[in-house]
Tab-separated table of C-alpha atoms in Angstrom:
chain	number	residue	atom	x	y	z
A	1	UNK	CA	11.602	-86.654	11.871
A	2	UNK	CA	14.339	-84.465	11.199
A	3	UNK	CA	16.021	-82.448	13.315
A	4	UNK	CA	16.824	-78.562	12.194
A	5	UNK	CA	19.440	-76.738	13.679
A	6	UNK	CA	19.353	-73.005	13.230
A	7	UNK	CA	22.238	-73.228	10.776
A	8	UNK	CA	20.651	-75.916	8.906
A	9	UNK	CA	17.481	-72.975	8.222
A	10	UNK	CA	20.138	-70.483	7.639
A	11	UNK	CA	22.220	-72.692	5.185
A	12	UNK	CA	18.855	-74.321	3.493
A	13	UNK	CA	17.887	-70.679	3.089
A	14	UNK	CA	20.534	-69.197	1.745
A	15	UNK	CA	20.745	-71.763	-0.829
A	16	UNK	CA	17.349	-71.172	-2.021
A	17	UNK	CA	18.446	-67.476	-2.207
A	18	UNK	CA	20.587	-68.268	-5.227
A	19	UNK	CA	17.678	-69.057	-7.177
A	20	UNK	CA	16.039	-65.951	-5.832
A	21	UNK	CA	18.464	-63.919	-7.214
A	22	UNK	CA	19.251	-66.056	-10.804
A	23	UNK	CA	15.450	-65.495	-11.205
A	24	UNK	CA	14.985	-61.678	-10.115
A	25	UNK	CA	18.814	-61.302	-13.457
A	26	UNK	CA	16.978	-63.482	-15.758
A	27	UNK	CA	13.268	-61.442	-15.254
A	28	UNK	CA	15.036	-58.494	-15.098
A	29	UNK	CA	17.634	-58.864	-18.444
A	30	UNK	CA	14.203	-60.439	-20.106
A	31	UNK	CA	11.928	-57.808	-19.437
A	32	UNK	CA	14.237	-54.890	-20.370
A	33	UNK	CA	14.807	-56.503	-23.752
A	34	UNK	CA	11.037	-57.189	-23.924
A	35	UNK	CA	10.170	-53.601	-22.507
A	36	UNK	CA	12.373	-51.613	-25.314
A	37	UNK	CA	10.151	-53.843	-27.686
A	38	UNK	CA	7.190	-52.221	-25.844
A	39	UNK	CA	8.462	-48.884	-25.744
A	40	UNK	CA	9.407	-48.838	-28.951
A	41	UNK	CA	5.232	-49.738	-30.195
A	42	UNK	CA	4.668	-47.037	-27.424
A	43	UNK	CA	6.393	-44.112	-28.402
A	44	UNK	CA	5.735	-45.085	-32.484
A	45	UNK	CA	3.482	-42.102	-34.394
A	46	UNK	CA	1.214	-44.600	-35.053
A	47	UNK	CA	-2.052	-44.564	-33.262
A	48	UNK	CA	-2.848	-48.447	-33.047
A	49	UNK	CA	0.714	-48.758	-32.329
A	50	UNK	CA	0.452	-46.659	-29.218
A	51	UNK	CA	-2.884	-47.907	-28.453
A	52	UNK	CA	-1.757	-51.609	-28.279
A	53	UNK	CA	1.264	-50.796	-26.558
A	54	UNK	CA	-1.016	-48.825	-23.991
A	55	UNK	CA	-3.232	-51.745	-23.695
A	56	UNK	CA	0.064	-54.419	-23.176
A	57	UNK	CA	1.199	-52.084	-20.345
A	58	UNK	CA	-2.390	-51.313	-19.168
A	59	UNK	CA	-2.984	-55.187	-18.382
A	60	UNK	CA	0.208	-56.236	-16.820
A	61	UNK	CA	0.163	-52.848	-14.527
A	62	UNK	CA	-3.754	-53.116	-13.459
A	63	UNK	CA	-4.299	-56.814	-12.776
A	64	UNK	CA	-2.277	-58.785	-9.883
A	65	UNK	CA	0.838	-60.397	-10.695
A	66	UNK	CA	0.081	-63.324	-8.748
A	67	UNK	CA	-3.074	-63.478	-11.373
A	68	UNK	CA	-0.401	-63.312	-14.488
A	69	UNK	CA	1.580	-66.314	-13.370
A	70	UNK	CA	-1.260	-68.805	-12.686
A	71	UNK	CA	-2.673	-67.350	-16.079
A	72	UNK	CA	0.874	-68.526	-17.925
A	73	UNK	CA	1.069	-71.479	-15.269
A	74	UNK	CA	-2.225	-73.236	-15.994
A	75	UNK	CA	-3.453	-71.353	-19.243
A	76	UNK	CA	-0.446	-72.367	-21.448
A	77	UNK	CA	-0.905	-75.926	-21.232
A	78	UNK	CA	-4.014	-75.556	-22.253
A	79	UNK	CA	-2.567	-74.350	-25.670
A	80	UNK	CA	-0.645	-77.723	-26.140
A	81	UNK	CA	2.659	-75.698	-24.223
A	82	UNK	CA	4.544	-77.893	-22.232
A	83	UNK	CA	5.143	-75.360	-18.517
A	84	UNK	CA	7.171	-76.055	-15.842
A	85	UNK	CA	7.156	-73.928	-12.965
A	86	UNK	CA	10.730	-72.619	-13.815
A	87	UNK	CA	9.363	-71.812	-17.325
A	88	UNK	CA	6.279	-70.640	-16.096
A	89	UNK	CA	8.161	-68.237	-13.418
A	90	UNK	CA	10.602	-66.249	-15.979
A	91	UNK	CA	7.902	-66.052	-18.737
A	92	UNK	CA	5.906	-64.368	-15.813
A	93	UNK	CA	7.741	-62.360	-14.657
A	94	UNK	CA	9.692	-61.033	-17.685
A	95	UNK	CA	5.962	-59.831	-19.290
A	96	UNK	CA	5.334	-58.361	-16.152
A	97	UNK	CA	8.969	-56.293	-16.323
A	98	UNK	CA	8.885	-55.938	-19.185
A	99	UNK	CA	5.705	-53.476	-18.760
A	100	UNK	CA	6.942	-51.328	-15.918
A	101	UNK	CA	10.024	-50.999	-17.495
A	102	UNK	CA	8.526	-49.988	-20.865
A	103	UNK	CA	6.402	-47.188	-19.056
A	104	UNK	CA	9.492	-46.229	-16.870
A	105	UNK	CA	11.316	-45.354	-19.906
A	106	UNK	CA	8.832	-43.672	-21.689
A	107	UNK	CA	8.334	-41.247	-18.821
A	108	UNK	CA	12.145	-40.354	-19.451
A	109	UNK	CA	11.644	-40.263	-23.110
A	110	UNK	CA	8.482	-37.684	-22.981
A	111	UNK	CA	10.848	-35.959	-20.561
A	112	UNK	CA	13.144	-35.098	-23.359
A	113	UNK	CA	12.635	-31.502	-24.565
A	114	UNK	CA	11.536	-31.924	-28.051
A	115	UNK	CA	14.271	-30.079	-29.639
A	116	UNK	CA	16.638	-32.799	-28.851
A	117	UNK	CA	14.841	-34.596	-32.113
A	118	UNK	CA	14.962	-31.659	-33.897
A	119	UNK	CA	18.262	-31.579	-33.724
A	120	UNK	CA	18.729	-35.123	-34.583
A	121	UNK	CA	16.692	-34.958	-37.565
A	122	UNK	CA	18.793	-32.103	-38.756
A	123	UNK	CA	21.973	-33.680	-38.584
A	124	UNK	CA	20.396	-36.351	-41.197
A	125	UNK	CA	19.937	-38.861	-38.586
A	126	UNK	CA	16.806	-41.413	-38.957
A	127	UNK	CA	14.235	-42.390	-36.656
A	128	UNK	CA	16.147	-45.676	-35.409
A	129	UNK	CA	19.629	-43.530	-35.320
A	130	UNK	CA	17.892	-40.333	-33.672
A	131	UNK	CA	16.628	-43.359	-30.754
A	132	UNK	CA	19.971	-45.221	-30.785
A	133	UNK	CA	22.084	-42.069	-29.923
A	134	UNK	CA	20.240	-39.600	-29.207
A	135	UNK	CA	16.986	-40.558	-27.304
A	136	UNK	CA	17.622	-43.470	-25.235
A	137	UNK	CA	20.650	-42.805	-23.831
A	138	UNK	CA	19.341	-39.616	-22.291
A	139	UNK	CA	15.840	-41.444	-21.702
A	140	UNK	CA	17.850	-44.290	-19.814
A	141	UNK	CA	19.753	-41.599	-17.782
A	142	UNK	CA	17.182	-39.870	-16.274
A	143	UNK	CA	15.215	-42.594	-15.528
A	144	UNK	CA	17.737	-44.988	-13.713
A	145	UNK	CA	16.172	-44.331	-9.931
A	146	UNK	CA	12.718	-45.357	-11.144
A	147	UNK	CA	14.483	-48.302	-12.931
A	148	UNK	CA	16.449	-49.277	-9.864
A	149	UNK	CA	13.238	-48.999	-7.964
A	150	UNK	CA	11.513	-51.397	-9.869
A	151	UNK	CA	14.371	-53.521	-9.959
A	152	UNK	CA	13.246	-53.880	-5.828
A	153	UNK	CA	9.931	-54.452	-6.488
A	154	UNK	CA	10.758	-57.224	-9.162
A	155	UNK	CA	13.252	-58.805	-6.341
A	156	UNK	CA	10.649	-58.759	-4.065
A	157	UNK	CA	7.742	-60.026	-6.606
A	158	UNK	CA	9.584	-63.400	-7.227
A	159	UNK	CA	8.624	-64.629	-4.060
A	160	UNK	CA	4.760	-65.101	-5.929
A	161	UNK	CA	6.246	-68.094	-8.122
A	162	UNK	CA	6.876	-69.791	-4.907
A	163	UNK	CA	3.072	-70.125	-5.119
A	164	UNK	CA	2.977	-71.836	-9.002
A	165	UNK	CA	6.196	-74.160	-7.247
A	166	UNK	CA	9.132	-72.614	-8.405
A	167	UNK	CA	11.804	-73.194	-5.439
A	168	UNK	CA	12.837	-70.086	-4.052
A	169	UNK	CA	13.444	-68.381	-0.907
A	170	UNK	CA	9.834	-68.358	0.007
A	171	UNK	CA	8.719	-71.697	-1.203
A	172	UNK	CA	11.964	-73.338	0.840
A	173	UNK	CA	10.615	-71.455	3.710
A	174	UNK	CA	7.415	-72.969	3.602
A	175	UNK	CA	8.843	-76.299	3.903
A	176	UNK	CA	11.211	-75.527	6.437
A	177	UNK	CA	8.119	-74.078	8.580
A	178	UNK	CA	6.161	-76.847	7.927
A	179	UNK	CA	9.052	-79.029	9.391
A	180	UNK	CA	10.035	-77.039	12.526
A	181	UNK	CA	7.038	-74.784	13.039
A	182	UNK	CA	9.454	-71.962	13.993
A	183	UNK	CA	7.223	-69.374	11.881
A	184	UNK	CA	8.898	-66.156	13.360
A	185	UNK	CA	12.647	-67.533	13.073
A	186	UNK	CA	11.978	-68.993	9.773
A	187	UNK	CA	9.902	-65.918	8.289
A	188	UNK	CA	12.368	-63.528	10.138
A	189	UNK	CA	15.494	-64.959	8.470
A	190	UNK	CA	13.741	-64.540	4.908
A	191	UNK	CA	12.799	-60.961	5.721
A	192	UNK	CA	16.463	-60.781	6.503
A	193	UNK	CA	17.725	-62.095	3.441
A	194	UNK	CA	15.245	-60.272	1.267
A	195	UNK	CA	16.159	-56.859	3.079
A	196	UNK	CA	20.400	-57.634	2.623
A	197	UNK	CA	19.503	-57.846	-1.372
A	198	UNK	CA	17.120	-54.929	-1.604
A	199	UNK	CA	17.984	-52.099	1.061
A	200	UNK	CA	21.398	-51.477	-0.469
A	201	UNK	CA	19.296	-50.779	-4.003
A	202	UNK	CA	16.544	-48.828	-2.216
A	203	UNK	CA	19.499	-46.702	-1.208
A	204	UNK	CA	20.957	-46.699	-4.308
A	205	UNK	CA	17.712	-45.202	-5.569
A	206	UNK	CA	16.981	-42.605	-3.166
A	207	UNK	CA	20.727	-41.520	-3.887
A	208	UNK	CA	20.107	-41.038	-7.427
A	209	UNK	CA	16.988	-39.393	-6.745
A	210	UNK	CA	18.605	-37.185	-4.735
A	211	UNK	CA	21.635	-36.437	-7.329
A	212	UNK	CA	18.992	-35.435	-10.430
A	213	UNK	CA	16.742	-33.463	-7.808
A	214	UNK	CA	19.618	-31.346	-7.215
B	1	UNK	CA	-8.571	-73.639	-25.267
B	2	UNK	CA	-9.767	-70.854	-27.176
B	3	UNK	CA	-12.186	-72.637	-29.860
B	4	UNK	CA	-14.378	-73.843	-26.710
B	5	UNK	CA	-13.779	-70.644	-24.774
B	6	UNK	CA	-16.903	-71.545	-22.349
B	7	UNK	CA	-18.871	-68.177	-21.750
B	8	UNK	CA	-21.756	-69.879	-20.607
B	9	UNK	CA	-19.581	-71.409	-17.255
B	10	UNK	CA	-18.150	-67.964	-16.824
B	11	UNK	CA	-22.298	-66.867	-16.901
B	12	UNK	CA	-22.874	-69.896	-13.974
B	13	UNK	CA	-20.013	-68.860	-12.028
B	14	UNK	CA	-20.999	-64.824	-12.410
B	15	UNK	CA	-22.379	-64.785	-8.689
B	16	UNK	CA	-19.420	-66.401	-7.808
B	17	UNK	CA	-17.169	-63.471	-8.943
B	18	UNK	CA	-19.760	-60.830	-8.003
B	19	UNK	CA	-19.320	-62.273	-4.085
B	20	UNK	CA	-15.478	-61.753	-4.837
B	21	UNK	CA	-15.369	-58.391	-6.585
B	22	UNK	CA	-17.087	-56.988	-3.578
B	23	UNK	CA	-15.021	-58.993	-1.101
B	24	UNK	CA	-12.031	-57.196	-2.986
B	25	UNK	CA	-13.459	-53.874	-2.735
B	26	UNK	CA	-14.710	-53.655	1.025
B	27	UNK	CA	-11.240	-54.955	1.999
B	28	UNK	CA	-8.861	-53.056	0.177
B	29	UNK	CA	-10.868	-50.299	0.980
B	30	UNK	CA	-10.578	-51.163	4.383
B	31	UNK	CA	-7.223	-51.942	4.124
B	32	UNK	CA	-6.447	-48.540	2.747
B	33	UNK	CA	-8.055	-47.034	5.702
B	34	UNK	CA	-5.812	-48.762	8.220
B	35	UNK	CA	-2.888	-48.030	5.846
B	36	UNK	CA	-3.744	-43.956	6.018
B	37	UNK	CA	-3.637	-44.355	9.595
B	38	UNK	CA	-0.498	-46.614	10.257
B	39	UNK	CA	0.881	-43.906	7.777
B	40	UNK	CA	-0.258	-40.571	9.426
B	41	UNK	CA	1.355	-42.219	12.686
B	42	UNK	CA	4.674	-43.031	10.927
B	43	UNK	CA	4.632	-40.230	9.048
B	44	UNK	CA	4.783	-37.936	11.974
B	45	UNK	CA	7.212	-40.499	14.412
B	46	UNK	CA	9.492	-40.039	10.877
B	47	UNK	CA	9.287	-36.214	10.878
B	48	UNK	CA	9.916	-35.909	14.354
B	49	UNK	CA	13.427	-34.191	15.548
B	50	UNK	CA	14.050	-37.084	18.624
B	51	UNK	CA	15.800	-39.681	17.611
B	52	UNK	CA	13.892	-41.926	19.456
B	53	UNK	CA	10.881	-40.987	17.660
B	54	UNK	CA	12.457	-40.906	14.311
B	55	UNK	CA	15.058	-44.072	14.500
B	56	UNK	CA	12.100	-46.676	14.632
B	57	UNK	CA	9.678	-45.570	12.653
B	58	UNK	CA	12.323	-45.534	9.616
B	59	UNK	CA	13.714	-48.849	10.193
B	60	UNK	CA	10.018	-50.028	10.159
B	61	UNK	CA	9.402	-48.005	7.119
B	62	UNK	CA	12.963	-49.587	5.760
B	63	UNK	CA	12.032	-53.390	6.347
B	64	UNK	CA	8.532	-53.628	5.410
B	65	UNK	CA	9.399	-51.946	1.476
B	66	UNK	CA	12.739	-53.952	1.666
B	67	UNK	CA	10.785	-57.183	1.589
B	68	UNK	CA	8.017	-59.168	0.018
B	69	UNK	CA	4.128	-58.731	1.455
B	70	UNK	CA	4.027	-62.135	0.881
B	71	UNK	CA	6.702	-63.309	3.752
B	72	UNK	CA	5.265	-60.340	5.725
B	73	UNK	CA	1.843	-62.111	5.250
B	74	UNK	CA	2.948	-65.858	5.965
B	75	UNK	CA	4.999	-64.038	9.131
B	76	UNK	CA	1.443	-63.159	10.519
B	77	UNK	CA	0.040	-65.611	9.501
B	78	UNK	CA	1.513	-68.707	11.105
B	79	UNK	CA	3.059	-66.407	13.563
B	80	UNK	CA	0.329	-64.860	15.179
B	81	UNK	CA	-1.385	-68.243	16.395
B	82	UNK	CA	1.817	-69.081	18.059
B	83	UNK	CA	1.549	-65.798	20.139
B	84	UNK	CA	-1.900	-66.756	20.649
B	85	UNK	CA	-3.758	-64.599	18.468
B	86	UNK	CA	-6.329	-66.511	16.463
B	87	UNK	CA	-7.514	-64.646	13.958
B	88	UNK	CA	-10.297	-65.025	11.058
B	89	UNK	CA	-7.902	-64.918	7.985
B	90	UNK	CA	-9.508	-62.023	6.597
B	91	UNK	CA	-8.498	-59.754	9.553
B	92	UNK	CA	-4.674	-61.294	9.221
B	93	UNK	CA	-5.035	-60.259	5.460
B	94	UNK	CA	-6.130	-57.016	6.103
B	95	UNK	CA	-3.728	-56.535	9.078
B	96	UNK	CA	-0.741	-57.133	6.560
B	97	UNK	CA	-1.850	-55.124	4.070
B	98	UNK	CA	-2.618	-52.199	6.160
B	99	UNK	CA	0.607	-52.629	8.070
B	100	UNK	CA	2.633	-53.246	4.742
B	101	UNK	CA	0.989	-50.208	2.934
B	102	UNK	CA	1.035	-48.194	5.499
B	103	UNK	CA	5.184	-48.000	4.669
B	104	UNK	CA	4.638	-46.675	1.919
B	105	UNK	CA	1.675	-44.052	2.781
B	106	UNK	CA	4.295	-42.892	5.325
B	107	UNK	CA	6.951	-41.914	2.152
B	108	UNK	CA	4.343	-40.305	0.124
B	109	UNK	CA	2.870	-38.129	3.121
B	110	UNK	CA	6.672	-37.471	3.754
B	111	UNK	CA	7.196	-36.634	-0.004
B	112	UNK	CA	3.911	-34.564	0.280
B	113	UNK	CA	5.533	-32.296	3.618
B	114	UNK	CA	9.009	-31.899	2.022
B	115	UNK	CA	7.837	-30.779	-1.078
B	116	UNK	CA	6.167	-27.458	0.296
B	117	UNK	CA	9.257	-25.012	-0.160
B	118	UNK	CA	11.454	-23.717	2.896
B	119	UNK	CA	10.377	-20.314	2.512
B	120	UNK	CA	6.456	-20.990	3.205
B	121	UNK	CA	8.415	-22.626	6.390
B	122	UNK	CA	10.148	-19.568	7.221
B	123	UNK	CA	7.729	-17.318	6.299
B	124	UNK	CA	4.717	-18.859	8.702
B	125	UNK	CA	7.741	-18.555	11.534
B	126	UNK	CA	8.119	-15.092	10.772
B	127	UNK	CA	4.793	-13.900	11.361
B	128	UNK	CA	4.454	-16.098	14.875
B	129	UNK	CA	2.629	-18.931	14.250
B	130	UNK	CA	3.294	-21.705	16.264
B	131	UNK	CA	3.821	-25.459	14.842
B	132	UNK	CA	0.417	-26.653	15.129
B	133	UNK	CA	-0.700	-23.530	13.525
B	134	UNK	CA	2.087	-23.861	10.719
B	135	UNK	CA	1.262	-27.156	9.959
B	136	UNK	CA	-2.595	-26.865	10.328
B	137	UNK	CA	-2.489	-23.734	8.059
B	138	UNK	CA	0.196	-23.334	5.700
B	139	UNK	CA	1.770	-27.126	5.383
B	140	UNK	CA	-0.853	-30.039	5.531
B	141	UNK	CA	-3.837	-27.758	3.009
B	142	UNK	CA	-0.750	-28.046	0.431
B	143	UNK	CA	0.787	-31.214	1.271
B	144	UNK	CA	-2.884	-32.724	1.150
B	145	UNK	CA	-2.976	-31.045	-2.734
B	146	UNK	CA	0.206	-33.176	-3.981
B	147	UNK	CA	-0.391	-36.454	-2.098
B	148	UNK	CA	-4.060	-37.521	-3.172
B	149	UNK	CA	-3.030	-38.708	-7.165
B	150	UNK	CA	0.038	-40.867	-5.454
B	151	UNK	CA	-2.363	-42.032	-2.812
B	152	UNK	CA	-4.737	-43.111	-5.453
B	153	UNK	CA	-1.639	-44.870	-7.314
B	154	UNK	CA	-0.881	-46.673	-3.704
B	155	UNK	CA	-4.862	-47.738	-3.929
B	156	UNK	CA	-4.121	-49.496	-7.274
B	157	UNK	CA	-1.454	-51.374	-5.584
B	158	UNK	CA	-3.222	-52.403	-2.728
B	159	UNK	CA	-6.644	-53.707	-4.844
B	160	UNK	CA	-3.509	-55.881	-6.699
B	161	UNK	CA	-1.834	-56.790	-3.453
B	162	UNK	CA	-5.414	-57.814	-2.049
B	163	UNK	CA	-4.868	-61.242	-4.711
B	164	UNK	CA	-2.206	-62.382	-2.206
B	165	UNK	CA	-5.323	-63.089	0.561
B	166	UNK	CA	-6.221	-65.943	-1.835
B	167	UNK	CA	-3.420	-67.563	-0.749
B	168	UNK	CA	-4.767	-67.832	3.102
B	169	UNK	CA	-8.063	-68.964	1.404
B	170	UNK	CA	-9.921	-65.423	1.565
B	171	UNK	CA	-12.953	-65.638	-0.430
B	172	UNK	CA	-11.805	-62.220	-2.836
B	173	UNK	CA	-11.807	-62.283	-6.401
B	174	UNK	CA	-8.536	-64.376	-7.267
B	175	UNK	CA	-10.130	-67.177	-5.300
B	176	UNK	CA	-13.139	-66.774	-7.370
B	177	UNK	CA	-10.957	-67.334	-10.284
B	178	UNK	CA	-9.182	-70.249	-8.820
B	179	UNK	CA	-12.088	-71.984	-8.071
B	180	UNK	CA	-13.814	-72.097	-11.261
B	181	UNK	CA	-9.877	-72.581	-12.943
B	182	UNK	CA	-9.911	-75.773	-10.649
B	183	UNK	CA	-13.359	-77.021	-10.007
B	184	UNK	CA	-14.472	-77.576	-13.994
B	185	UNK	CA	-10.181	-77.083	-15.247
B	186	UNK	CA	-11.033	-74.219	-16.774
B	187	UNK	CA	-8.103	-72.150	-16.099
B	188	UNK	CA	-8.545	-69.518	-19.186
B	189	UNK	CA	-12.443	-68.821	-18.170
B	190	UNK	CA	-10.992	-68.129	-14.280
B	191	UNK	CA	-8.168	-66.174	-14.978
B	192	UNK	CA	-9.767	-64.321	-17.914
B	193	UNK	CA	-12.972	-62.852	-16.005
B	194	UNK	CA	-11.282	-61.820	-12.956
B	195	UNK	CA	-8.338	-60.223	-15.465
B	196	UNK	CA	-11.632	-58.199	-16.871
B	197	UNK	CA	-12.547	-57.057	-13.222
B	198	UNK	CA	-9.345	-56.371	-11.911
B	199	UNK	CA	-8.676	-53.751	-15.095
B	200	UNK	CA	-12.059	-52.490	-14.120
B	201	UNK	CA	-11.052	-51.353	-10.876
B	202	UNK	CA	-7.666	-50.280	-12.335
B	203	UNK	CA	-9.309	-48.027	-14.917
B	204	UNK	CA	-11.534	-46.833	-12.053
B	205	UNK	CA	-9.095	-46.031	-9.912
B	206	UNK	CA	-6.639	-44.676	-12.377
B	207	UNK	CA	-9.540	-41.868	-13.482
B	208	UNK	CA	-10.054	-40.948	-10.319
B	209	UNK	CA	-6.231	-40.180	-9.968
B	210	UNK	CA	-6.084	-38.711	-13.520
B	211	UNK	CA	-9.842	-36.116	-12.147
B	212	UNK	CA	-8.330	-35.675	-9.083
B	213	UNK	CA	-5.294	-34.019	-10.100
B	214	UNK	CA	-7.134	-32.080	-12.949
B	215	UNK	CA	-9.456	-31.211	-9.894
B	216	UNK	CA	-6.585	-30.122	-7.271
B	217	UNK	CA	-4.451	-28.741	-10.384
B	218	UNK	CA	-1.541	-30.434	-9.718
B	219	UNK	CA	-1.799	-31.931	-13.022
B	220	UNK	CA	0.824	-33.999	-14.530
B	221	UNK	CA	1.675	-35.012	-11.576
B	222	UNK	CA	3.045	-38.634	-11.210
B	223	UNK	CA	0.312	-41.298	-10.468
């Protein structure tokens, strides 16, 4: 058996932690490109447009994200895909972003007084120019708390892919508790970690909140 | 996958789910009631002027939304036999979810107080009513008005966070799904039916918010 001193947890830990955080970017940059996608269907004239961007958001916000990933995890092989829990992880998580996000920003867009498109059209801008320059800068703007906020939740929600075998923080942890059956230091240091990458954004949040309440 | 989608499994399995869609519901529900009280508690510690009062309920309120339910959950759950608490691992699961909810209750209630202007404040002072009679009278029959549709949006994410139990081998509706996923490899019927019954209780929940608001008239409120 091997022996585990404390800075052996701390340094196997903080290791893992790198992939924590390369997977919370990659979700993150994924699911905002997939999200304007989304929120583009979703703020669209259209009716089916609307209705099947409703319905995207609709399943990724009412059904368990833990649900989502074994869905990609063991339903895309069944489609001939080959997954691996890395694969299986971003794809995950980036649909599940990529919802929130969508639904974040289209808050800040219906926010917009509707003269502000008005005014685009009558400066002879089009539809994708009137969004480009007009729209989503503002709609970005005035939403960046909420999108901080989820930015949190979506650090804290990679610890589920520890559970389809991705090697995180969590999944690391697991093993290291299985080997030293120190539950409380090795659960406590994770806590730890997790808290030093989010509490600085949950402040960063409630700061901007703050600044557009005012 | 899809050309033998198997209906007639997800039809064998159906009391299966039923056991878990129930399972979901008393415990989340459950859940939520231990959350609403963990939440009054640190609600009030939080809006207390002592510092004593005040310091530890926010650094509990800090922690627990500063990290995942699912290390807060594996905490408990191998840590609590080592202090010598055996416990079923339904009441762990509900334990963490109440306690890890509960965080977030607290901010809403707190949102809820703060949100009733200064001058209702000053103007139950001025005509010499004490603070249980302020907050009895003027603040809470408000605050009560603007916290119920965020309360209902905190439900939503509890019923989702209730999937995590699965992983402590809780007998709720994700485990229903993993079962049949595993026991015939039949990942697409699992997943699929308990998809449908999840957005069940999310539409469910989500018109209740949506009624309630209409109801209270704080509509367009944010849910």
């Amino acid at each position: 058996m091997i022996e585990f001193t404390f800075w052996d947890i701390v340094r196997n830990l903080l290791l893992a932690a790198r992939w924590t955080v390369l997977l919370s970017l990659a979700a993150f940059v994924g699911g905002a490109l997939v999200g304007l996608v989304v929120l583009f269907f979703r703020i669209a004239k259209n009716k089916w447009s609307k209705r099947v961007a409703s319905g995207y958001i609709a399943l990724f916000q009412g059904t368990p994200l833990l649900m989502q990933l074994f869905m990609m995890f063991f339903g895309l092989p069944m489609l001939g895909l080959r997954i691996e829990p890395w694969t299986a992880a971003v794809l995950g998580l980036t649909f599940f972003a990529s919802a929130y996000l969508a639904e974040i920003w289209r808050s800040g867009v219906d926010a917009l007084p509707r003269g502000q498109w008005d005014a685009g059209a009558s400066l002879g801008l089009h539809y994708l120019q009137e969004l480009r320059l007009i729209i989503l800068p503002q709609a970005f703007a005035i939403t960046r708390a909420p999108t901080v906020g989820f930015l949190v939740q979506l650090i804290k929600s990679t610890a589920l892919t520890s559970i389809i075998g991705f090697e995180e923080l969590v999944r690391t942890s697991n093993a290291i508790n299985n080997a030293t059956f120190e539950p409380f230091k090795v659960y406590g240091l994770v806590a730890l970690i997790f808290f030093v990458m989010c509490f600085p954004l949950t402040q960063y949040a409630r700061r901007l909140e703050r600044a557009a309440a005012r | 996958m899809l050309e033998n989608f198997s209906f007639r499994t997800i039809a064998e399995y159906l009391p299966l789910f039923g056991q878990g869609l129930v399972t979901t519901v008393w415990l989340s529900a459950l859940s939520f009631i231990g959350a609403l009280v963990v939440g009054i508690v640190l609600c009030a510690a939080n809006l207390q002027r002592a510092w004593m009062f005040r310091a530890p309920a926010k650094a509990y309120i800090d922690a627990v939304r500063a990290t995942p339910l699912l290390a807060q959950l594996y905490f408990l759950y191998f840590g609590l036999p080592r202090l010598g608490f055996v416990l079923p691992e339904l009441v762990v699961g509900i334990l963490a979810l109440s306690l890890n909810s509960g965080a977030y209750v607290a901010e809403i209630i707190r949102a809820g107080i703060l949100s009733i202007p200064r001058g209702q404040v000053e103007a139950s002072v001025a005509s010499g009513m004490t603070y249980a009679q302020r907050m009895r009278l003027v603040i809470l029959p408000q605050a009560f008005k603007v916290t119920i549709p965020p309360l209902l949006g905190q439900a939503i994410v509890l019923v989702k966070d209730s999937a995590l139990l699965s992983l402590i081998s809780v007998a709720e509706l994700t485990r229903a799904g993993q079962l049949l996923a595993s026991d015939r490899f039949m990942p697409a019927e699992g997943f699929i039916t308990i998809a449908a019954f999840y957005l069940l209780l999310y539409y469910g929940l989500k018109g209740l918010a949506v009624l309630s608001s209409r109801w209270l008239g704080t509509a367009g409120a944010r849910i």
